Short mmCIF file of C-alpha atoms and ligand atoms in Angstrom, two decimals:
data_model
loop_
_atom_site.label_atom_id
_atom_site.label_comp_id
_atom_site.label_asym_id
_atom_site.label_seq_id
_atom_site.Cartn_x
_atom_site.Cartn_y
_atom_site.Cartn_z
CA UNK A 1 14.93 -23.53 -4.50
CA UNK A 2 16.99 -21.50 -7.00
CA UNK A 3 18.85 -22.73 -10.00
CA UNK A 4 20.80 -20.62 -12.45
CA UNK A 5 22.25 -22.50 -15.39
CA UNK A 6 24.69 -20.93 -17.84
CA UNK A 7 23.19 -17.49 -17.23
CA UNK A 8 24.53 -14.55 -19.22
CA UNK A 9 23.53 -10.94 -19.22
CA UNK A 10 24.62 -7.90 -21.18
CA UNK A 11 24.02 -4.20 -20.62
CA UNK A 12 24.29 -3.10 -24.25
CA UNK A 13 27.73 -4.33 -25.33
CA UNK A 14 28.90 -4.88 -21.77
CA UNK A 15 28.90 -8.55 -20.76
CA UNK A 16 27.98 -8.18 -17.09
CA UNK A 17 27.19 -11.80 -16.16
CA UNK A 18 29.17 -14.64 -17.70
CA UNK A 19 28.17 -18.25 -17.43
CA UNK A 20 26.63 -18.10 -13.98
CA UNK A 21 25.87 -21.53 -12.53
CA UNK A 22 24.41 -21.60 -9.09
CA UNK A 23 22.03 -23.82 -7.23
CA UNK A 24 20.64 -22.96 -3.86
CA UNK A 25 18.75 -25.52 -1.83
CA UNK A 26 16.01 -24.82 0.66
CA UNK A 27 17.42 -23.46 3.92
CA UNK A 28 20.83 -22.59 2.47
CA UNK A 29 22.50 -19.32 3.41
CA UNK A 30 24.74 -17.99 0.69
CA UNK A 31 27.01 -14.98 1.06
CA UNK A 32 28.16 -13.30 -2.14
CA UNK A 33 31.22 -11.08 -2.08
CA UNK A 34 33.51 -9.53 -4.66
CA UNK A 35 34.83 -6.18 -5.85
CA UNK A 36 32.53 -3.30 -6.68
CA UNK A 37 31.19 -3.64 -10.21
CA UNK A 38 31.70 -7.41 -10.37
CA UNK A 39 28.00 -8.10 -11.01
CA UNK A 40 26.79 -9.13 -7.54
CA UNK A 41 23.72 -6.89 -7.55
CA UNK A 42 22.91 -7.74 -11.13
CA UNK A 43 23.07 -11.46 -10.38
CA UNK A 44 20.70 -11.36 -7.44
CA UNK A 45 18.40 -8.90 -9.20
CA UNK A 46 18.01 -11.47 -11.98
CA UNK A 47 16.55 -13.89 -9.43
CA UNK A 48 13.39 -11.79 -9.05
CA UNK A 49 13.60 -10.36 -12.53
CA UNK A 50 14.45 -6.81 -11.56
CA UNK A 51 16.98 -7.47 -14.31
CA UNK A 52 16.40 -9.68 -17.32
CA UNK A 53 18.99 -12.26 -18.37
CA UNK A 54 19.56 -12.88 -22.06
CA UNK A 55 20.90 -16.42 -22.07
CA UNK A 56 20.62 -19.46 -19.85
CA UNK A 57 17.98 -20.57 -17.45
CA UNK A 58 16.79 -19.36 -14.04
CA UNK A 59 14.29 -21.46 -12.09
CA UNK A 60 12.91 -20.44 -8.70
CA UNK A 61 10.95 -23.04 -6.75
CA UNK A 62 10.09 -24.85 -9.96
CA UNK A 63 9.03 -21.71 -11.84
CA UNK A 64 11.16 -20.71 -14.81
CA UNK A 65 11.76 -17.00 -15.33
CA UNK A 66 10.92 -16.14 -18.89
CA UNK A 67 9.13 -13.24 -20.54
CA UNK A 68 5.92 -14.78 -19.18
CA UNK A 69 4.54 -12.14 -16.81
CA UNK A 70 2.54 -14.72 -14.91
CA UNK A 71 5.72 -16.57 -13.96
CA UNK A 72 7.47 -13.33 -13.03
CA UNK A 73 4.63 -12.49 -10.69
CA UNK A 74 4.67 -15.99 -9.18
CA UNK A 75 8.41 -15.79 -8.54
CA UNK A 76 8.14 -12.33 -7.00
CA UNK A 77 5.60 -13.68 -4.54
CA UNK A 78 8.20 -16.08 -3.24
CA UNK A 79 11.25 -13.83 -3.21
CA UNK A 80 11.72 -10.94 -0.80
CA UNK A 81 14.42 -8.37 -1.35
CA UNK A 82 16.17 -5.91 0.94
CA UNK A 83 18.33 -3.18 -0.55
CA UNK A 84 21.16 -0.99 0.65
CA UNK A 85 18.79 1.97 0.72
CA UNK A 86 15.69 0.94 2.54
CA UNK A 87 13.15 2.22 -0.01
CA UNK A 88 10.43 2.79 2.57
CA UNK A 89 7.56 5.13 1.72
CA UNK A 90 8.36 8.31 3.66
CA UNK A 91 4.75 9.53 3.84
CA UNK A 92 3.45 6.29 5.37
CA UNK A 93 3.91 5.10 8.94
CA UNK A 94 5.94 1.99 9.66
CA UNK A 95 2.75 -0.03 10.08
CA UNK A 96 1.32 1.34 6.83
CA UNK A 97 4.56 0.51 5.02
CA UNK A 98 4.20 -3.07 6.22
CA UNK A 99 0.52 -3.53 5.41
CA UNK A 100 0.43 -1.76 2.04
CA UNK A 101 1.31 -4.72 -0.17
CA UNK A 102 -0.48 -7.41 1.85
CA UNK A 103 -3.71 -5.36 1.74
CA UNK A 104 -3.54 -3.96 -1.81
CA UNK A 105 -1.67 -6.72 -3.63
CA UNK A 106 -2.67 -9.78 -1.62
CA UNK A 107 -6.14 -8.50 -0.68
CA UNK A 108 -5.58 -9.44 2.94
CA UNK A 109 -8.10 -8.01 5.44
CA UNK A 110 -6.58 -4.92 7.08
CA UNK A 111 -6.79 -6.27 10.63
CA UNK A 112 -5.07 -9.50 9.65
CA UNK A 113 -2.33 -7.58 7.81
CA UNK A 114 -1.79 -5.37 10.86
CA UNK A 115 -1.54 -8.35 13.19
CA UNK A 116 1.02 -9.95 10.88
CA UNK A 117 2.92 -6.65 10.63
CA UNK A 118 3.11 -6.36 14.42
CA UNK A 119 4.33 -9.93 14.64
CA UNK A 120 7.19 -9.16 12.25
CA UNK A 121 7.98 -5.84 13.96
CA UNK A 122 8.37 -7.83 17.15
CA UNK A 123 10.68 -10.23 15.36
CA UNK A 124 12.90 -7.34 14.26
CA UNK A 125 12.54 -5.90 17.78
CA UNK A 126 10.87 -2.55 17.06
CA UNK A 127 7.14 -3.00 17.72
CA UNK A 128 7.13 0.33 19.57
CA UNK A 129 7.97 2.17 16.32
CA UNK A 130 4.82 1.06 14.47
CA UNK A 131 3.18 4.48 14.33
CA UNK A 132 6.27 6.50 13.47
CA UNK A 133 7.32 7.66 10.03
CA UNK A 134 10.53 6.31 8.48
CA UNK A 135 12.22 9.71 8.79
CA UNK A 136 11.82 9.54 12.58
CA UNK A 137 13.83 6.30 12.78
CA UNK A 138 17.55 5.60 12.72
CA UNK A 139 19.06 3.92 9.66
CA UNK A 140 19.33 0.61 11.48
CA UNK A 141 15.69 0.78 12.54
CA UNK A 142 14.62 1.67 8.99
CA UNK A 143 16.49 -1.30 7.61
CA UNK A 144 14.81 -3.57 10.16
CA UNK A 145 11.45 -2.17 9.03
CA UNK A 146 12.43 -3.00 5.43
CA UNK A 147 13.22 -6.57 6.48
CA UNK A 148 9.93 -6.86 8.34
CA UNK A 149 8.11 -5.48 5.31
CA UNK A 150 9.57 -8.22 3.13
CA UNK A 151 8.68 -10.88 5.68
CA UNK A 152 5.05 -9.70 5.69
CA UNK A 153 4.77 -11.11 2.15
CA UNK A 154 5.76 -14.51 3.51
CA UNK A 155 8.65 -15.15 1.10
CA UNK A 156 10.38 -18.49 0.66
CA UNK A 157 13.66 -16.82 -0.24
CA UNK A 158 15.23 -13.57 0.95
CA UNK A 159 17.75 -11.63 -1.10
CA UNK A 160 19.86 -9.00 0.61
CA UNK A 161 21.92 -6.51 -1.38
CA UNK A 162 24.49 -4.91 0.93
CA UNK A 163 21.88 -4.26 3.61
CA UNK A 164 24.34 -2.72 6.07
CA UNK A 165 26.62 -0.75 3.80
CA UNK A 166 24.69 2.51 4.10
CA UNK A 167 24.56 2.29 7.91
CA UNK A 168 26.66 3.96 10.54
CA UNK A 169 28.94 1.39 12.19
CA UNK A 170 27.03 1.30 15.46
CA UNK A 171 23.86 0.25 13.64
CA UNK A 172 25.30 -2.57 11.61
CA UNK A 173 25.09 -5.11 14.39
CA UNK A 174 21.38 -4.64 15.09
CA UNK A 175 20.59 -5.38 11.43
CA UNK A 176 22.99 -8.34 11.24
CA UNK A 177 21.46 -9.76 14.43
CA UNK A 178 18.04 -9.74 12.77
CA UNK A 179 19.50 -11.46 9.71
CA UNK A 180 21.22 -14.05 11.89
CA UNK A 181 17.94 -14.77 13.63
CA UNK A 182 16.23 -15.12 10.25
CA UNK A 183 18.92 -17.55 9.10
CA UNK A 184 18.47 -19.62 12.26
CA UNK A 185 14.74 -19.80 11.58
CA UNK A 186 15.56 -21.72 8.39
CA UNK A 187 15.02 -19.01 5.77
CA UNK A 188 16.74 -19.56 2.44
CA UNK A 189 18.94 -16.50 1.98
CA UNK A 190 21.35 -14.97 -0.49
CA UNK A 191 23.22 -12.02 0.97
CA UNK A 192 25.57 -9.73 -0.87
CA UNK A 193 27.71 -8.37 1.92
CA UNK A 194 31.25 -7.66 2.92
CA UNK A 195 30.52 -8.42 6.56
CA UNK A 196 32.83 -11.37 6.80
CA UNK A 197 32.01 -12.02 10.45
CA UNK A 198 28.41 -12.50 9.37
CA UNK A 199 29.55 -14.80 6.57
CA UNK A 200 31.49 -16.96 9.03
CA UNK A 201 28.58 -17.09 11.46
CA UNK A 202 25.66 -17.86 9.19
CA UNK A 203 26.73 -18.75 5.66
CA UNK A 204 26.93 -22.36 4.66
CA UNK A 205 28.57 -21.23 1.42
CA UNK A 206 30.51 -18.13 0.38
CA UNK A 207 30.74 -17.13 -3.26
CA UNK A 208 33.33 -14.83 -4.75
CA UNK A 209 32.48 -12.93 -7.92
CA UNK A 210 34.81 -10.96 -10.14
CA UNK A 211 34.16 -9.38 -13.55
CA UNK A 212 30.81 -11.07 -14.00
CA UNK A 213 31.89 -14.57 -13.07
CA UNK A 214 31.65 -16.77 -10.02
CA UNK A 215 35.34 -17.38 -9.45
CA UNK A 216 35.15 -19.55 -6.39
CA UNK A 217 32.68 -20.91 -3.86
CA UNK A 218 33.22 -22.87 -0.71
CA UNK A 219 32.11 -23.32 2.87
CA UNK A 220 33.23 -20.31 4.95
CA UNK A 221 36.03 -22.08 6.79
CA UNK A 222 37.75 -23.22 3.60
CA UNK A 223 36.89 -20.06 1.71
CA UNK A 224 38.59 -17.77 4.22
CA UNK A 225 41.43 -20.00 5.35
CA UNK A 226 42.35 -21.56 2.07
CA UNK A 227 41.21 -19.50 -0.92
CA UNK A 228 42.15 -21.11 -4.21
CA UNK A 229 42.21 -18.36 -6.77
CA UNK A 230 44.72 -15.50 -6.84
CA UNK A 231 41.88 -13.05 -7.35
CA UNK A 232 40.10 -14.31 -4.23
CA UNK A 233 43.32 -14.06 -2.22
CA UNK A 234 43.88 -10.51 -3.38
CA UNK A 235 40.30 -9.51 -2.56
CA UNK A 236 40.43 -11.07 0.90
CA UNK A 237 43.77 -9.42 1.62
CA UNK A 238 42.16 -6.06 0.88
CA UNK A 239 39.06 -6.46 3.03
CA UNK A 240 40.12 -8.57 6.00
P1 ADP B 1 28.22 -4.94 -7.94
O1 ADP B 1 26.90 -5.09 -7.30
O2 ADP B 1 29.09 -6.16 -7.85
O3 ADP B 1 28.96 -3.72 -7.49
P2 ADP B 1 26.65 -4.43 -10.32
O4 ADP B 1 25.91 -5.68 -10.59
O5 ADP B 1 25.92 -3.31 -9.70
O6 ADP B 1 27.99 -4.76 -9.51
O7 ADP B 1 27.25 -3.88 -11.67
C1 ADP B 1 28.06 -4.66 -12.51
C2 ADP B 1 28.48 -3.81 -13.69
O8 ADP B 1 27.36 -3.53 -14.50
C3 ADP B 1 29.10 -2.48 -13.32
O9 ADP B 1 30.15 -2.22 -14.21
C4 ADP B 1 27.96 -1.51 -13.52
O10 ADP B 1 28.45 -0.24 -13.87
C5 ADP B 1 27.21 -2.13 -14.67
N1 ADP B 1 25.77 -1.81 -14.62
C6 ADP B 1 24.94 -2.06 -13.58
N2 ADP B 1 23.68 -1.69 -13.86
C7 ADP B 1 23.71 -1.21 -15.13
C8 ADP B 1 22.72 -0.67 -16.02
N3 ADP B 1 21.43 -0.58 -15.66
N4 ADP B 1 23.13 -0.27 -17.23
C9 ADP B 1 24.41 -0.39 -17.63
N5 ADP B 1 25.40 -0.89 -16.84
C10 ADP B 1 25.05 -1.29 -15.62
MG1 MG B 2 25.97 -3.97 -5.83
#
């Protein structure tokens, strides 16, 4: 579904991604962890071209990401993304947030888009919030709306960039539960998160990044119980 081969990226002189090699098969659930500033966000943002890589090759579902705008658009159709800050439109209701892109970008009939939106709001367990504005919802509810909004575009892959790190502790679980349910439904997912309980529950592979490199990757059991690199051990000792 995703392949990154010898991918490098620079911000000016700063070499932010170094020789990234990663392949993700359909239905895999990858958790990415690592210290702040190690390049986690930049790496997953390259997968839907929110950031441009300068060397190497990224292919998503058979489509190579190049300067070709047509390919970028095709890839973005397949890849949904959820951010730390929910990025909902504050002046639109929940339902309008969910139907905006399907109606205006995909040209879906409004009624059909609304039916789909309600289906996904039920999946994230907040159908009763459809007519509220984002500001009237809790952080956890807003993040669930953001997940539902992504799902409305029917993505083949979901990228999550620290989706719970801006939430109050009591709201983290309701968002993780939705993500767990999504994983069980077979969605291909890459999640940047430091929720190690989540990683143990749903990931089939955990990746550790440091200073722009993938230092280590393994299935959760081995990753947590028997980390190989000193840098991984140090990181785990600080967060667990
Ligand atoms: P992480 O998500 O692991 O915390 P990021 O991918 O956000 O790390 O950032 C990796 C490094 O790249 C950091 O040192 C950050 O300051 C730098 N960086 C991120 N975005 C930009 C940018 N647009 N311009 C310049 N430097 C950036
Ligand atoms: Mg980040």
